[in-house]
XYZ file of C-alpha atoms in Angstrom:
409
model
C -29.985 42.864 33.242
C -32.114 44.349 30.451
C -35.840 43.799 30.631
C -37.132 40.755 28.750
C -40.277 40.187 26.791
C -42.563 37.278 27.665
C -40.563 35.220 25.226
C -36.798 35.510 24.983
C -35.365 34.398 21.663
C -31.708 33.456 21.632
C -31.236 32.203 18.096
C -31.725 34.537 15.162
C -34.515 32.915 13.242
C -37.826 33.687 11.577
C -39.720 31.156 13.699
C -42.820 32.624 15.309
C -43.553 31.703 18.946
C -47.000 31.022 20.320
C -48.632 29.494 17.243
C -51.313 27.124 18.537
C -51.278 23.437 17.827
C -47.623 22.940 16.912
C -47.201 19.310 15.911
C -44.981 17.070 18.015
C -44.265 14.819 15.050
C -40.617 14.599 14.100
C -39.978 16.128 10.675
C -37.897 14.560 7.927
C -34.793 16.295 9.211
C -35.328 14.840 12.690
C -36.571 18.038 14.351
C -40.075 19.080 15.369
C -41.085 22.441 13.827
C -37.460 23.080 12.760
C -36.437 24.599 16.084
C -35.180 23.373 19.454
C -37.148 25.321 22.033
C -36.254 25.422 25.742
C -38.616 26.788 28.386
C -37.318 28.051 31.717
C -40.165 27.654 34.204
C -39.180 29.365 37.418
C -40.216 31.652 40.262
C -40.042 35.134 38.762
C -41.876 37.024 41.492
C -42.059 35.051 44.739
C -40.012 33.649 47.585
C -37.502 31.809 45.357
C -37.079 34.503 42.726
C -33.710 35.588 44.157
C -32.398 32.022 44.167
C -33.760 31.193 40.736
C -35.820 33.633 38.690
C -34.235 35.818 36.038
C -30.743 34.579 36.904
C -31.848 31.034 36.020
C -33.043 32.303 32.642
C -29.682 34.002 32.123
C -27.808 30.769 32.894
C -29.784 28.890 30.238
C -29.322 31.728 27.761
C -25.562 31.657 28.356
C -25.460 27.916 27.648
C -27.362 28.372 24.382
C -25.083 31.220 23.330
C -21.939 29.264 24.232
C -23.264 26.285 22.259
C -23.498 28.546 19.214
C -27.226 29.278 19.074
C -27.997 26.239 16.931
C -27.607 22.478 17.002
C -26.962 20.563 13.783
C -28.046 23.675 11.885
C -31.350 23.983 13.749
C -31.881 27.215 15.743
C -32.278 27.094 19.515
C -34.771 29.362 21.272
C -35.400 30.091 24.947
C -38.689 31.201 26.485
C -39.491 31.675 30.150
C -42.471 31.819 32.483
C -43.485 32.224 36.137
C -45.041 29.240 37.926
C -45.919 31.438 40.953
C -45.023 28.557 43.292
C -48.319 26.873 42.417
C -48.301 23.274 41.209
C -51.468 23.764 39.143
C -50.003 26.839 37.466
C -46.770 24.976 36.698
C -48.580 21.989 35.249
C -50.879 24.190 33.165
C -47.965 26.181 31.761
C -46.073 22.965 30.971
C -49.051 21.558 29.034
C -49.414 24.815 27.127
C -45.716 24.913 26.283
C -45.497 21.267 25.215
C -48.800 21.186 23.326
C -49.078 24.618 21.721
C -45.681 26.300 21.757
C -43.356 23.516 20.678
C -41.226 23.420 23.827
C -38.876 20.435 23.797
C -37.410 20.797 27.290
C -38.377 22.670 30.473
C -35.578 23.652 32.858
C -35.057 25.020 36.399
C -38.371 24.211 38.199
C -37.859 25.808 41.586
C -40.387 24.554 44.188
C -40.732 20.795 44.684
C -44.514 20.761 44.304
C -44.220 22.477 40.948
C -41.389 20.155 39.871
C -43.470 17.045 40.635
C -46.478 18.421 38.767
C -44.400 19.316 35.712
C -42.602 15.948 35.822
C -45.974 14.206 35.533
C -46.884 16.342 32.519
C -43.482 15.757 30.908
C -43.918 12.004 31.252
C -47.445 12.163 29.829
C -46.408 14.339 26.882
C -43.077 12.515 26.375
C -41.112 15.754 26.505
C -38.072 16.594 28.600
C -37.910 18.309 31.967
C -34.682 18.972 33.878
C -34.977 19.901 37.553
C -32.208 22.063 39.023
C -33.888 24.057 41.791
C -35.936 21.467 43.705
C -34.958 18.763 46.160
C -37.668 16.099 46.352
C -36.365 12.562 45.811
C -39.795 11.558 44.477
C -38.542 12.788 41.097
C -36.318 9.720 40.825
C -38.712 7.402 42.639
C -42.509 7.534 42.244
C -42.416 10.332 39.637
C -39.460 9.053 37.607
C -39.645 9.171 33.830
C -37.365 8.544 30.848
C -37.832 12.257 30.098
C -37.180 13.743 33.569
C -33.686 14.439 34.914
C -32.937 15.549 38.478
C -29.637 17.295 38.018
C -28.136 19.517 40.735
C -28.978 18.202 44.209
C -31.740 16.512 46.202
C -32.888 15.989 49.780
C -30.898 12.764 50.100
C -27.606 14.471 49.210
C -28.326 17.294 51.663
C -29.246 14.908 54.482
C -26.197 12.751 53.931
C -23.974 15.806 53.718
C -24.897 18.335 56.369
C -27.072 16.034 58.511
C -24.726 13.079 58.702
C -21.686 15.265 59.351
C -23.353 17.020 62.296
C -24.506 13.748 63.880
C -21.042 12.267 63.535
C -19.692 15.368 65.270
C -21.933 14.800 68.296
C -25.183 16.596 67.470
C -27.518 13.787 68.519
C -30.881 15.408 69.429
C -32.741 17.378 66.759
C -35.754 19.669 66.453
C -36.881 20.848 63.013
C -38.290 24.122 61.734
C -39.875 22.880 58.528
C -41.630 24.622 55.648
C -44.925 22.801 55.223
C -44.804 21.478 51.665
C -43.104 18.684 49.729
C -39.590 20.147 49.845
C -39.412 20.793 53.585
C -41.259 17.657 54.646
C -39.053 15.496 52.431
C -35.894 17.108 53.776
C -37.041 16.678 57.387
C -37.809 13.008 56.728
C -34.449 12.397 55.066
C -32.416 14.009 57.847
C -34.538 12.331 60.547
C -33.677 8.971 59.018
C -29.969 9.845 59.027
C -30.141 11.013 62.664
C -31.917 7.869 63.857
C -29.662 5.528 61.873
C -26.672 7.163 63.570
C -28.142 6.610 67.041
C -29.569 10.105 67.552
C -33.144 11.182 68.189
C -35.669 13.627 66.794
C -37.516 15.334 69.641
C -40.010 17.317 67.591
C -40.770 19.659 64.720
C -42.689 22.852 63.999
C -44.051 23.306 60.495
C -44.638 26.751 59.078
C -46.343 27.984 55.905
C -44.301 28.979 52.871
C -43.144 32.603 52.904
C -43.471 33.156 56.654
C -42.256 36.492 57.990
C -42.840 35.989 61.747
C -40.867 33.072 63.151
C -41.130 34.103 66.807
C -43.476 31.290 67.908
C -41.482 28.679 65.975
C -38.200 29.902 67.455
C -39.671 29.644 70.956
C -40.849 26.082 70.275
C -37.360 25.175 69.103
C -35.830 26.763 72.179
C -38.226 24.926 74.508
C -37.386 21.579 72.905
C -33.873 21.653 74.424
C -32.622 19.887 71.286
C -28.909 20.187 70.611
C -29.498 20.873 66.913
C -32.251 22.980 65.366
C -32.540 21.774 61.794
C -33.910 24.409 59.419
C -35.726 22.457 56.712
C -36.515 25.420 54.495
C -34.640 27.644 52.103
C -34.539 31.138 50.652
C -36.282 33.884 52.614
C -37.812 31.343 55.013
C -34.391 30.013 56.016
C -33.013 33.529 56.399
C -35.948 34.593 58.574
C -35.650 31.443 60.697
C -31.922 31.918 61.318
C -32.423 35.576 62.183
C -35.288 34.710 64.560
C -33.201 32.089 66.353
C -30.433 34.662 66.771
C -32.904 37.310 67.978
C -34.552 35.057 70.555
C -31.192 33.811 71.744
C -31.331 30.037 71.577
C -29.390 28.558 74.445
C -25.621 28.058 74.102
C -26.270 24.312 73.974
C -28.391 24.635 70.826
C -26.919 24.973 67.336
C -28.925 25.983 64.237
C -28.188 23.821 61.199
C -29.362 25.058 57.805
C -30.138 22.001 55.691
C -30.362 23.917 52.419
C -28.443 27.141 52.706
C -27.716 28.785 49.390
C -24.758 30.981 48.601
C -27.238 33.834 48.188
C -28.564 33.258 51.716
C -25.089 33.774 53.185
C -24.834 37.036 51.292
C -28.162 38.135 52.791
C -27.389 36.992 56.331
C -23.859 38.347 56.419
C -20.832 36.456 57.712
C -21.330 37.738 61.258
C -24.607 35.806 61.520
C -23.858 32.889 59.187
C -20.278 32.093 60.276
C -19.496 28.475 61.219
C -22.690 27.131 59.629
C -22.189 23.936 57.655
C -23.896 23.456 54.315
C -23.864 20.947 51.501
C -23.701 22.474 48.033
C -22.947 21.139 44.584
C -21.092 24.234 43.414
C -19.116 27.222 44.691
C -18.040 30.020 42.405
C -14.508 30.194 43.872
C -13.732 26.473 43.897
C -11.236 26.450 41.020
C -10.193 28.211 37.828
C -13.069 26.805 35.761
C -15.780 27.772 38.255
C -14.306 31.255 38.489
C -14.269 31.706 34.705
C -17.963 30.864 34.405
C -18.871 32.845 37.499
C -17.118 35.994 36.369
C -19.004 35.922 33.061
C -22.251 35.301 34.922
C -21.486 38.216 37.236
C -21.017 40.514 34.255
C -24.561 39.647 33.126
C -26.342 39.632 36.498
C -24.204 41.603 38.975
C -24.154 38.567 41.280
C -22.239 35.335 41.706
C -24.042 32.149 40.609
C -25.402 29.583 43.019
C -25.526 25.839 42.401
C -28.897 25.962 40.613
C -27.658 28.605 38.173
C -24.584 26.483 37.462
C -26.785 23.394 37.116
C -29.113 25.161 34.687
C -26.154 26.041 32.480
C -24.533 22.600 32.682
C -27.754 20.649 32.128
C -28.739 22.788 29.141
C -25.335 22.149 27.558
C -25.688 18.411 28.223
C -29.160 18.358 26.694
C -27.955 20.162 23.571
C -24.952 17.844 23.246
C -27.333 14.895 23.450
C -29.461 16.341 20.628
C -26.292 16.837 18.610
C -25.269 13.232 19.273
C -28.739 11.849 18.495
C -29.081 13.955 15.340
C -32.669 14.677 16.336
C -34.784 16.248 19.074
C -36.843 13.053 19.305
C -37.375 12.655 23.055
C -36.533 8.959 23.300
C -33.348 9.314 21.256
C -32.228 12.327 23.285
C -32.939 10.536 26.582
C -30.795 7.630 25.487
C -27.941 9.939 24.498
C -28.188 11.910 27.760
C -27.809 8.705 29.748
C -24.934 7.407 27.673
C -22.795 10.575 27.709
C -20.598 11.571 30.658
C -20.721 15.133 32.002
C -17.373 16.869 32.344
C -17.402 20.618 32.807
C -16.936 23.228 35.543
C -19.969 21.789 37.352
C -19.290 18.047 37.342
C -16.437 15.640 36.753
C -17.456 12.289 35.256
C -21.089 12.970 36.095
C -23.648 10.600 34.635
C -27.418 10.091 34.582
C -28.824 6.914 36.066
C -31.769 5.087 34.467
C -34.092 6.668 37.069
C -33.036 10.182 35.977
C -30.686 11.029 38.852
C -27.541 12.847 37.698
C -24.738 11.565 39.901
C -21.840 13.873 40.726
C -19.785 14.920 43.726
C -21.276 17.098 46.445
C -19.292 19.284 48.824
C -19.578 20.083 52.512
C -18.649 23.715 53.154
C -18.263 25.852 56.270
C -19.119 29.541 56.273
C -16.068 31.675 57.000
C -15.848 34.196 59.803
C -15.632 37.881 58.793
C -11.925 37.892 59.708
C -11.196 34.859 57.497
C -12.844 36.359 54.395
C -10.116 37.960 52.264
C -12.046 39.498 49.354
C -15.552 40.141 48.046
C -17.794 37.047 47.989
C -15.121 34.963 49.766
C -17.599 33.121 51.986
C -16.878 29.393 52.057
C -14.120 26.953 52.906
C -14.216 23.314 51.843
C -14.628 20.765 54.623
C -14.872 17.583 52.564
C -15.841 16.196 49.160
C -18.709 13.699 49.173
C -18.415 11.264 46.235
C -21.551 11.154 44.118
C -22.185 7.472 44.791
C -22.264 8.245 48.519
C -24.169 11.509 48.266
C -27.220 10.281 46.366
C -29.740 7.558 47.105
C -28.368 4.110 46.166
C -29.957 2.956 42.943
C -31.116 -0.300 44.555
C -33.238 1.726 47.005
C -35.044 3.625 44.267
C -38.683 2.714 43.672
C -38.583 3.994 40.085
C -40.625 1.731 37.805
C -38.023 2.102 35.060
C -35.701 -0.125 37.070
C -38.043 -3.118 36.950
C -36.455 -4.376 33.732
C -32.862 -3.494 34.690
């Protein structure tokens, strides 16, 4: 991928980025500052940069290009920035983008702490944020907003995919290796609830800092717990390091690691020899059908890698946002929110997807099993489908949401 400047402009226009004090008032033609500007706020340099990062920017750029580079004659521009996995940094960048640089929507938002911080700013500034790379269900509960959409997956869908399936298959006692921030803690809590509701038990947990390289002590704690299932409530490099440590220290034959958020990229890093037979819930797989393959092959040409579910979600959600602007005839936040919630989502990512009043995009999830090396027939042939989880079953029931927007429903 060619190197990018601090600001990446997709539409050909004479608009100048970075001019302080851009007004948020809607102009006579229905558009603020005569441009629709999208900011991709992601991890460009840290633990999640491989899962998100520049590839997330590319996915949004592809959506803008495929849309035609303009909406209702107004140019579309994309900028990007690094939140450094710090909530304060993410919130500060969001304020700067909304207030001074005319950003209408922020996308991606890897890291749950960052996503929650940006969601609060988006609600305050009445600008859009779409979360594709974070799992916390607080985004559609305490931190819900008319302007915040949680699009690709969340901790509830993971827990009721991988977690529930393992319990139903006999894995009744669990010990967790959990990354110690909002994402991991939320995932541990969600799966623990599923385990207990199914009659199982949680015998303990070990929480580790983000970006841990030495998992030896945590692996030994998991081994000593004698739990049947070792739930890995982390992702990215942390999940890879945890799985490798469990393999190195030789957990007993009666203990099975279960990765609760294993990305396609993680399987590539681990290799099929190590990852085979692991179950994972994912919203997207590049080789699922003809439509996913068409998008994925174009993405591969740009990035030299196959897309994961967040990349696909970034593309799909950007297209949906732009279609909503087209339908509303304006980039006015309230009008676009209404259109986003009224329009169904039908593309390679979702079939009859829709956005609930609390901001949760509902669509099918899929339980996959990692293939053995012998079963893989060609490059990147890693997964086989176990079952489809209907969206209404995968995500938190709307009646259980504590979102304040539901009070008048």
